[in-house]
CSV table of C-alpha atoms and ligand atoms in Angstrom, one decimal:
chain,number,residue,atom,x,y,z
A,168,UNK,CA,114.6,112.9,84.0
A,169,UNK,CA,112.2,112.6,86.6
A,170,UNK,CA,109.4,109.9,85.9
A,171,UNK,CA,106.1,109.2,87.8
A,172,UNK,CA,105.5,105.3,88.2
A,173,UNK,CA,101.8,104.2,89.1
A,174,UNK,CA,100.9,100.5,90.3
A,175,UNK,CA,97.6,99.4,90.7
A,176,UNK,CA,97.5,96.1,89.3
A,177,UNK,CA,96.3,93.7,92.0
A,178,UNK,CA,96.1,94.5,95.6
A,179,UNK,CA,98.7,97.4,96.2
A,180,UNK,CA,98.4,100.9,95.4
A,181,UNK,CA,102.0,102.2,95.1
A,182,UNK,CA,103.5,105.5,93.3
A,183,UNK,CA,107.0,106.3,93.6
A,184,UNK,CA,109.3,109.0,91.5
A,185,UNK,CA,112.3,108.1,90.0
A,186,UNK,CA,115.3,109.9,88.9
A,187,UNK,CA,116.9,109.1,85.9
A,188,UNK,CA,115.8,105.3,85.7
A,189,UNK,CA,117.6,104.8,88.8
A,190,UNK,CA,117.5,107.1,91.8
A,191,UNK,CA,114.5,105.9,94.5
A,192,UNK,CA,113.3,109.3,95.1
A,193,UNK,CA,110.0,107.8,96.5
A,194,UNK,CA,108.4,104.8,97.0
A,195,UNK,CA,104.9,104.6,98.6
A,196,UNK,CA,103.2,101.4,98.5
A,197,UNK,CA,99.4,101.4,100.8
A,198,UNK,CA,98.8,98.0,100.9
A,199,UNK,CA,94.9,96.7,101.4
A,200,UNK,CA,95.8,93.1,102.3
A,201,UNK,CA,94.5,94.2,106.0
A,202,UNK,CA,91.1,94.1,103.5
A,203,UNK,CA,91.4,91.3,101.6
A,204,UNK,CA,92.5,88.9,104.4
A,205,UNK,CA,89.0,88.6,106.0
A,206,UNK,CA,88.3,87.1,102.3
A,207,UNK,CA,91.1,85.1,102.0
A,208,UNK,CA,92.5,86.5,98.9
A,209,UNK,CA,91.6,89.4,96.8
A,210,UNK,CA,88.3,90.8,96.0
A,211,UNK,CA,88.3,92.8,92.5
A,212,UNK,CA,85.9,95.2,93.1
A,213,UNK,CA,86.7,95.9,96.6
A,214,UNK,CA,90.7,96.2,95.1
A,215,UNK,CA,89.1,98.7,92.7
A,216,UNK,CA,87.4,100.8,95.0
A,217,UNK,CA,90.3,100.5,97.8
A,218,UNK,CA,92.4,102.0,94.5
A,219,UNK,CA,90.1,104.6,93.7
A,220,UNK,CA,90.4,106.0,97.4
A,221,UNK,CA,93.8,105.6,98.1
A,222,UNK,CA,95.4,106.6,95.0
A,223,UNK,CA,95.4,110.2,95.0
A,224,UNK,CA,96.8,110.4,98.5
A,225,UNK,CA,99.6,107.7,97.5
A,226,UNK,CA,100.7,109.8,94.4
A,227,UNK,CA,100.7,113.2,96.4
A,228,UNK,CA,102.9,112.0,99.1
A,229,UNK,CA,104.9,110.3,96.6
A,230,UNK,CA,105.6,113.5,95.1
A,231,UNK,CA,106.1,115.2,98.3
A,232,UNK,CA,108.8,112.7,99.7
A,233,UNK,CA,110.5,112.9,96.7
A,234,UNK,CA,110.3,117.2,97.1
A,235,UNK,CA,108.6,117.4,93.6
A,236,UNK,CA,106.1,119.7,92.3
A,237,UNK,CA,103.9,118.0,89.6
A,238,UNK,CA,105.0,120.2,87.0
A,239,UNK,CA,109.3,118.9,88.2
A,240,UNK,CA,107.8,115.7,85.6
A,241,UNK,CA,109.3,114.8,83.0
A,242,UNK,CA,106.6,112.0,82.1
A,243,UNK,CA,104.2,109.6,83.7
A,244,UNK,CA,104.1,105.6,83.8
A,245,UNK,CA,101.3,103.5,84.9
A,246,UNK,CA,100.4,99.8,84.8
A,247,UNK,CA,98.5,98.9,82.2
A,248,UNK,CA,98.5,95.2,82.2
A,249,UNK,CA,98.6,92.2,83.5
A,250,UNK,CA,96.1,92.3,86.3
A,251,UNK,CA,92.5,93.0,87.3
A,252,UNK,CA,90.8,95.2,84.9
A,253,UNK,CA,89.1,97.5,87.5
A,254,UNK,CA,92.6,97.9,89.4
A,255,UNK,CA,94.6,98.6,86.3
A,256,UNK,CA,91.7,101.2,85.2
A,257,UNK,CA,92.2,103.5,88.2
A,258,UNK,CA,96.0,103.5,87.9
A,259,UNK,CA,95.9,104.2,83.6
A,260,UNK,CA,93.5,106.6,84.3
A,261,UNK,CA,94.9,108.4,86.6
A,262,UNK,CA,97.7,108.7,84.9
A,263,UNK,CA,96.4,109.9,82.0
A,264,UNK,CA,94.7,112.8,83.6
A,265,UNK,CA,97.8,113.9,85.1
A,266,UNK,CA,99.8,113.6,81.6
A,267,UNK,CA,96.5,115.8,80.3
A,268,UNK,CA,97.2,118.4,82.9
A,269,UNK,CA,100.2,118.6,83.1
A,270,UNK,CA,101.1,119.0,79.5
A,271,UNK,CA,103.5,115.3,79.7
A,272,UNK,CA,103.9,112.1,78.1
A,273,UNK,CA,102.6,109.3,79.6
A,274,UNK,CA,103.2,105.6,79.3
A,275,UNK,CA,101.7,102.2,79.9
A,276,UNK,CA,103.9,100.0,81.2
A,277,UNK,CA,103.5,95.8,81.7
A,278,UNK,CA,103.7,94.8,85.1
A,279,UNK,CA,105.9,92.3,84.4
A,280,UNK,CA,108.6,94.8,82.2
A,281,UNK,CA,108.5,96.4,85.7
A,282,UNK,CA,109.2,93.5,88.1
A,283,UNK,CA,112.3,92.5,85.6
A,284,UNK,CA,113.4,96.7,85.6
A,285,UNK,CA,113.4,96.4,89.1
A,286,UNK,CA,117.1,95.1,89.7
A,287,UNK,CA,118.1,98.3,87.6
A,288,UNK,CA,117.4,100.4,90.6
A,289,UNK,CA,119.9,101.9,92.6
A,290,UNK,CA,118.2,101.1,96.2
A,291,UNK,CA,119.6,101.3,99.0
A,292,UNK,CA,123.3,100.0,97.6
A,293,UNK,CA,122.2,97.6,95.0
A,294,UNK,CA,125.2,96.0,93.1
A,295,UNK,CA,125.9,96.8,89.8
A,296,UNK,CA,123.4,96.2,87.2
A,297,UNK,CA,123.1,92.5,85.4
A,298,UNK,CA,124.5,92.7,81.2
A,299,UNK,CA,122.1,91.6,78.6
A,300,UNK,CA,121.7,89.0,77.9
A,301,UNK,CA,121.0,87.5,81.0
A,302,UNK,CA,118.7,85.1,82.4
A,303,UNK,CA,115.3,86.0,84.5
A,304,UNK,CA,113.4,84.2,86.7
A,305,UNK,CA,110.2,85.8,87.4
A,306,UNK,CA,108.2,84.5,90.5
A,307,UNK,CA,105.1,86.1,91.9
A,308,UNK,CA,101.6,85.8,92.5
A,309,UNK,CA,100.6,85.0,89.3
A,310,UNK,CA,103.5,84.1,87.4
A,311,UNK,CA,106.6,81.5,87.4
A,312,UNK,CA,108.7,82.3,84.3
A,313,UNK,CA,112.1,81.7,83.1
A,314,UNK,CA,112.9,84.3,80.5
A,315,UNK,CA,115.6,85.0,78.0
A,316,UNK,CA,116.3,88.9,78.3
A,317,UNK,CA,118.9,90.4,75.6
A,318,UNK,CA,117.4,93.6,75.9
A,319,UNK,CA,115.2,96.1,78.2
A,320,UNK,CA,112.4,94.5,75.2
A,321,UNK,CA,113.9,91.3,74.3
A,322,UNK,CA,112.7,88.5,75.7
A,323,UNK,CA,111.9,85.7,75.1
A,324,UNK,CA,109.9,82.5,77.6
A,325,UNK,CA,112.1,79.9,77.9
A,326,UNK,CA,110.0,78.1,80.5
A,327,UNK,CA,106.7,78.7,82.8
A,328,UNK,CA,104.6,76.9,85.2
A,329,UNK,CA,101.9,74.7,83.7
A,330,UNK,CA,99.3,75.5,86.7
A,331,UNK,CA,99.9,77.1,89.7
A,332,UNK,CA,102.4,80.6,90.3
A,333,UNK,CA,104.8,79.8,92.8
A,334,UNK,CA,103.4,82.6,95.2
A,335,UNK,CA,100.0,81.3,94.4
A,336,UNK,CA,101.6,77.4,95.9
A,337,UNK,CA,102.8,79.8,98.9
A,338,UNK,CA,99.1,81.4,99.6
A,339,UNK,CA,96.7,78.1,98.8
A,340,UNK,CA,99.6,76.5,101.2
A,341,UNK,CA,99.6,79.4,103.9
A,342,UNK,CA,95.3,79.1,103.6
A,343,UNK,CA,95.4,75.2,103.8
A,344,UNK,CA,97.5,75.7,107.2
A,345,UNK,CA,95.8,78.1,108.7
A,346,UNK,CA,97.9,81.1,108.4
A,347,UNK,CA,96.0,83.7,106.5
A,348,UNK,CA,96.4,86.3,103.4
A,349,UNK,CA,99.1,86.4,102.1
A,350,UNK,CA,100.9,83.5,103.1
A,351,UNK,CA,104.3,84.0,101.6
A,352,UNK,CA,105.9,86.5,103.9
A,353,UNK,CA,104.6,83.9,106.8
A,354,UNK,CA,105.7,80.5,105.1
A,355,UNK,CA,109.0,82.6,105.1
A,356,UNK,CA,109.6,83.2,108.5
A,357,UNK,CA,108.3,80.1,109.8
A,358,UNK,CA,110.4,78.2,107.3
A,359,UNK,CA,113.4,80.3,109.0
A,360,UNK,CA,113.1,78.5,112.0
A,361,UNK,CA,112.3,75.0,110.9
A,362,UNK,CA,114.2,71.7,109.1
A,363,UNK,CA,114.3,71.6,105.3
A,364,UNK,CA,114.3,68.0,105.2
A,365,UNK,CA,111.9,67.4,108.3
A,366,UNK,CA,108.8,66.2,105.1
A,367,UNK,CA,109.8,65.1,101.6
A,368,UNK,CA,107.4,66.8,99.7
A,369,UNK,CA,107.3,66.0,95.8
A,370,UNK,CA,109.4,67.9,93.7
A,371,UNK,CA,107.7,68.2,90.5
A,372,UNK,CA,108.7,67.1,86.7
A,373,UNK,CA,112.5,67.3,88.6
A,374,UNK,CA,114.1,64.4,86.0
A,375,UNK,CA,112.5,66.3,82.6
A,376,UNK,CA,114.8,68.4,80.4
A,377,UNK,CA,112.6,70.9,79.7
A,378,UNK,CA,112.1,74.2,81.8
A,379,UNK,CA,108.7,74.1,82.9
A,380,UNK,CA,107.2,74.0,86.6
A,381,UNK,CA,104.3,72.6,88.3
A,382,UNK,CA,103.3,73.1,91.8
A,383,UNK,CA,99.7,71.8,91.9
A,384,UNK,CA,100.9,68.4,92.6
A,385,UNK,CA,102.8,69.5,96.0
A,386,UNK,CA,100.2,71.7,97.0
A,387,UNK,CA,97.9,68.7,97.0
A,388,UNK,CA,100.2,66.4,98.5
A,389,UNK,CA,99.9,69.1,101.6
A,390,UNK,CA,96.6,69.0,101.2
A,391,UNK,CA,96.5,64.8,101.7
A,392,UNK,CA,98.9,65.3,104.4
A,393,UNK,CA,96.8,68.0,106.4
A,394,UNK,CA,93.5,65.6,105.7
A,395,UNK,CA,95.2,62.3,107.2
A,396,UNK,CA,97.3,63.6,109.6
A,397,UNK,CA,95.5,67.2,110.5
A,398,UNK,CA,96.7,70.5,110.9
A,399,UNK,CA,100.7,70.4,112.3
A,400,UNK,CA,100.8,71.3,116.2
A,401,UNK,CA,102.3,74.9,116.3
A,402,UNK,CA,105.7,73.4,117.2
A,403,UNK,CA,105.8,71.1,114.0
A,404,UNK,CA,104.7,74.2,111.9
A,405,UNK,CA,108.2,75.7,111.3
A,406,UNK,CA,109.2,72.2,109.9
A,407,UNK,CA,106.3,72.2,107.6
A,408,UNK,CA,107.0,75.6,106.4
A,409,UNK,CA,110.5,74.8,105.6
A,410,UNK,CA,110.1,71.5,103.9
A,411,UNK,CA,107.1,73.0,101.8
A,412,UNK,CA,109.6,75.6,100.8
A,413,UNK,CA,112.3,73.7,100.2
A,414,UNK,CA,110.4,72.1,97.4
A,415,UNK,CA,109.4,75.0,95.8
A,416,UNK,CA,113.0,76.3,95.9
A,417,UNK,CA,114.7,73.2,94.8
A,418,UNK,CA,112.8,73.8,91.8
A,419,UNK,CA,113.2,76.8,91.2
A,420,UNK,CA,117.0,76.7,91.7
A,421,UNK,CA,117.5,73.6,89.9
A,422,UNK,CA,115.7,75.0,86.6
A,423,UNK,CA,117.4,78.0,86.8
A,424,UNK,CA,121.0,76.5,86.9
A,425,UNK,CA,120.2,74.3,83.7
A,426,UNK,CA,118.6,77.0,81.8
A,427,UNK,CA,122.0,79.3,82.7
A,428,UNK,CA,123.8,76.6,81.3
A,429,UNK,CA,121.7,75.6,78.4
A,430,UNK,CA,121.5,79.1,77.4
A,431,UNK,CA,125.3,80.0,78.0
A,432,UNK,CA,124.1,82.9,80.0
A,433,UNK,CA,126.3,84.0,82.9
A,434,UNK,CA,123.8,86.3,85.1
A,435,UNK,CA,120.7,85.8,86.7
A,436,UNK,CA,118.3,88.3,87.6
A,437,UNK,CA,115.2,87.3,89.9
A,438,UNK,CA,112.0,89.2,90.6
A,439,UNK,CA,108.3,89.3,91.4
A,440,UNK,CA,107.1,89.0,95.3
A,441,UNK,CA,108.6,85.2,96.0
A,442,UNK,CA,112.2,87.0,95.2
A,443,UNK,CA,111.4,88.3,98.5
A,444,UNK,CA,111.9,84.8,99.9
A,445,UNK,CA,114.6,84.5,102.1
A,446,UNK,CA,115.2,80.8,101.3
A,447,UNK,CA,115.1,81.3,97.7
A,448,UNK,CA,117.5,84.1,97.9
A,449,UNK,CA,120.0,82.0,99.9
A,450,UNK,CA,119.6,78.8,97.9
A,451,UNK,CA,120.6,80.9,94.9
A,452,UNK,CA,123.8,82.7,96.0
A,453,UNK,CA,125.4,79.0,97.1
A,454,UNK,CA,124.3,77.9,93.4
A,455,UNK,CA,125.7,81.2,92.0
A,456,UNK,CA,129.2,80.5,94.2
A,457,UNK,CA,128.8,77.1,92.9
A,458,UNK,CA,127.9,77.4,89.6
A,459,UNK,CA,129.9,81.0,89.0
A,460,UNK,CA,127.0,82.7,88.1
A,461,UNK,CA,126.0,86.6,88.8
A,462,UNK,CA,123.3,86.7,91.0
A,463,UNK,CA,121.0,90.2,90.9
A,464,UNK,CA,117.9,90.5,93.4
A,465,UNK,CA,116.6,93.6,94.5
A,466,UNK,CA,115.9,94.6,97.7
A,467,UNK,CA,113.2,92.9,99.5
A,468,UNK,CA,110.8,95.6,99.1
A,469,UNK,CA,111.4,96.2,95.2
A,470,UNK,CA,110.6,92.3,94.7
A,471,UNK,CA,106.8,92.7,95.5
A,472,UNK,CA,104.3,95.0,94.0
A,473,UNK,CA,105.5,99.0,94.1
A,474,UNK,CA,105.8,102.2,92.3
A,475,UNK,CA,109.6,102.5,91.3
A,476,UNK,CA,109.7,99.4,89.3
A,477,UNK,CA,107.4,101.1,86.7
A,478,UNK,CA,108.9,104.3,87.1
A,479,UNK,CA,112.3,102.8,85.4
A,480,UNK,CA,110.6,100.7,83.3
A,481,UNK,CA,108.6,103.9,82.1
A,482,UNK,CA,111.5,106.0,81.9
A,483,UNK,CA,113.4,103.6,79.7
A,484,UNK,CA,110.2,103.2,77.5
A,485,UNK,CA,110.3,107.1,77.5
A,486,UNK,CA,114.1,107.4,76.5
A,487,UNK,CA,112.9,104.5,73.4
A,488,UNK,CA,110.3,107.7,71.8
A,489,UNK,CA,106.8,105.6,73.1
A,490,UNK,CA,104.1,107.8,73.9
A,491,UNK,CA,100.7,106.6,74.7
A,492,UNK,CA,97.5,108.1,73.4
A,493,UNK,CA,95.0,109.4,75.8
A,494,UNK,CA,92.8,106.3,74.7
A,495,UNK,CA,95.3,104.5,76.1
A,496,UNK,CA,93.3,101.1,77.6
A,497,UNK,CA,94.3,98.4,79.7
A,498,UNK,CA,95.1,95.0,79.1
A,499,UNK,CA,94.5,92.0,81.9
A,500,UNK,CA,96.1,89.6,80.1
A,501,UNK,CA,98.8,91.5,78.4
A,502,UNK,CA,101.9,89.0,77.2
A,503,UNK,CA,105.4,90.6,78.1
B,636,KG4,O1,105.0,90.4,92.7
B,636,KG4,P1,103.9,90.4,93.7
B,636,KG4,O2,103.9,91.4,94.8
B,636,KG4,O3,102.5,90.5,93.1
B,636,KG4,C1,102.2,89.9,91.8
B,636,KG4,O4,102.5,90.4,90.8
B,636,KG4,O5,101.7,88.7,91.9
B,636,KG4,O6,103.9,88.9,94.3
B,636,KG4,C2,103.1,88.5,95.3
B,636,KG4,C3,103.3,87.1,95.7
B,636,KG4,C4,102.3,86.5,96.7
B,636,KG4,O7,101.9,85.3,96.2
B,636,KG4,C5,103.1,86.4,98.0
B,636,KG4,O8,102.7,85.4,98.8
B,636,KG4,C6,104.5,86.2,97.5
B,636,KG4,O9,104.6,87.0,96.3
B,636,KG4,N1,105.6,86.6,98.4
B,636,KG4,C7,106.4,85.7,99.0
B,636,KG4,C8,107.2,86.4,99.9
B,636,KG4,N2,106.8,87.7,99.9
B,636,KG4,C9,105.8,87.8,98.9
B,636,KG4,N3,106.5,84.3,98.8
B,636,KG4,C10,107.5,83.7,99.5
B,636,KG4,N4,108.3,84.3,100.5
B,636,KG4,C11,108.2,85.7,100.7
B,636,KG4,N5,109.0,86.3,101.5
B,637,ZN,ZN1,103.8,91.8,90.7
C-alpha cells in the first residue's frame, strides 16, 4: 500500500510516500524558516503563499524519489488540523484534487495523530515499535502533552501545559537572547557545550501531583535576568543555553516518569519538534535505564514537521475504512 502524506500545517511544506505504513520511500520537507526569520516567527499569510508555491514541486519530487507514478497510489493523506487555516487549506486541497484525479481515497489526518505515528516508521533502523498502551509525550511548537495511547485512536490527555509549548519556551527564549527563528535547534547546540547547573532557573509546579506544565514563569525569569544583568557575553551563552534547557527537561522528564508509573505503563514514546532535542533525548534514556522503561524516539528528522508522519498515520486511517468527502474542510483547532 503506497500512501501520499501532505504537511502544511505551519511553516514546512513536506510530502513524503510511504510504503505500507512503514517504509520511508520519500521524505521532502522545504522549509521557509529562511522567510519567517526576518519576522521573528511565522507570518500566516506569507506561510500560505510560501505553501501555495512550493507545494507542487515538493509533492512531484516526492513522488519521483520514491520512483512512483501518481497513478502507483493507493490513497492520499493531508493535514487537516491543528494549525493555521490558510496553511492547512493548501495542503487539504491539494490533496483532494489529486484523490479527484486520480480516482483515490483521500484522508485528513490531525497533525498531532501524525507526530505520535511517527515512531511507527521504519527510518533509518528505528527499534522496534512501542505496544499499546503506552505512554506519549508530545512536545512541539505548539503543544506539551502527556497522553494515554491504547490504540492508534485511543487516547486520552493525561496532562498539558497551562501556557506556553515547550518549543514555544525554546523560541521566545532563543528571541530574548538574540539568536533568531527558530530557536530550538540553536538552544540545542549551544546547550551542548555549556554547564547544566551554571543558572538555577525555576522549575515549574515541580512538588504538585498532577501532570501539568508551565513554562511562562521560567521564560520570564530569563527575561528578569537578561533585563538586570544584560544579554550573556558570547562565552557565558553556552551556560545559559544549557541551564535554560535543563529546566525545561527536568520537567519534562520528571512528569513523564510519574505518569509511567501512575499509569502502570511500561513504554514511552516521544514526538513533536523538541523530541529533536538532544538533551531531552539523553535525559530520557538514563531515566528509561533507571526507571526500566522502553524508550521510542524517532529520528531527529521525523520529530519536527514532515510528510511521512502523515503518510502512516493516513495509511492506518485508510486500513480503519475512513474516507473523506471531497468537502472535506479543515480544522485549526482540531482536538486529537
Ligand atoms: O513539531 P514541530 O516541527 O512543529 C509543530 O508542530 O509545532 O515543532 C517545532 C518546535 C519549535 O518550537 C522548535 O524550536 C522546536 O520544535 N525544536 C527544538 C529542536 N528542534 C526543533 N527544540 C529544542 N531542541 C531542538 N533540537
Ligand atoms: Zn508539528
Amino acid at each position: 500500500m503506497l500512501v501520499l502524506g501532505i504537511e502544511t500545517s505551519c511553516d514546512e511544506t513536506a510530502a513524503s510516500v510511504v510504503e505500507d505504513g512503514r517504509r520511508v520511500r520519500s521524505d521532502v520537507v522545504a522549509s521557509q524558516v529562511l522567510v519567517h526569520a526576518e519576522y521573528g516567527g511565522v507570518v500566516p499569510e506569507v506561510a500560505s503563499r510560501q505553501h501555495l508555491a512550493t507545494v507542487v514541486p515538493v509533492v512531484k519530487r516526492a513522488l519521483a524519489e520514491a520512483g512512483v507514478a501518481p497513478h502507483d497510489l493507493d490513497g492520499i493523506a493531508a493535514t487537516c488540523g491543528p494549525g493555521l487555516v490558510g496553511p492547512l487549506l493548501v495542503g487539504v486541497e491539494l490533496g483532494k484534487a489529486l484523490a479527484y484525479a486520480l480516482a483515490r481515497p483521500v484522508v485528513g489526518v490531525n497533525h498531532l495523530a501524525g507526530h505520535l505515528a511517527a515512531v511507527f516508521l521504519d527510518y533509518l533502523g528505528n527499534p522496534a515499535s512501542p505496544a499499546y498502551p503506552h505512554l506519549a509525550l508530545l512536545v512541539s511548537g505548539g503543544h506539551t502533552l502527556l497522553l494515554r495511547v491504547d490504540g492508534p485512536a485511543q487516547v486520552k490527555s493525561l496532562g498539558a501545559t497551562r501556557d506556553d509549548a515547550a518549543g514555544e519556551a525554546f523560541d521566545k527564549v532563543a528571541k530574548l537572547l538574540g539568536l533568531g527563528y527558530p530557536g530550538g535547534v540553536v538552544i540545542d547546540r549551544l546547550a551542548s557545550q555549556g554547564n547544566p547547573e551554571a543558572i538555577d532557573f525555576p522549575r515549574a509546579l515541580p512538588g504538585r501531583q498532577d501532570l501539568d506544565f508551565s513554562f511562562s514563569g521560567l521564560k520570564t525569569a530569563v527575561a528578569t535576568r537578561i533585563r538586570a544583568r544584560g544579554l550573556p557575553e558570547p562565552e557565558q551563552m553556552p551556560d545559559f543555553c544549557a541551564s535554560f534547557q535543563a529546566a525545561v527537561v527536568d520537567v519534562l522528564v520528571r512528569k513523564s516518569r510519574r505518569a509511567l508509573k501512575r499509569e502502570s505503563l511500561h513504554d514511552l514514546l516521544v514526538c513533536g519538534g523538541v523530541a529533536a532535542n538532544r538533551g531531552l533525548r539523553a535525559a530520557l534514556a538514563a531515566a528509561a535505564e533507571a526507571d526500566g522503561f522502553r524508550l521510542f524516539v524517532p529520528t531527529p528528522k521525523l520529530c519536527t514537521d514532515n510528510g511521512a508522519m502523515i503518510a502512516v498515520a493516513g495509511t492506518w486511517a485508510l486500513a480503519r475504512g475512513e474516507r473523506a468527502p471531497l468537502d472535506l474542510s479543515v480544522d485549526p483547532g482540531l482536538p486529537l
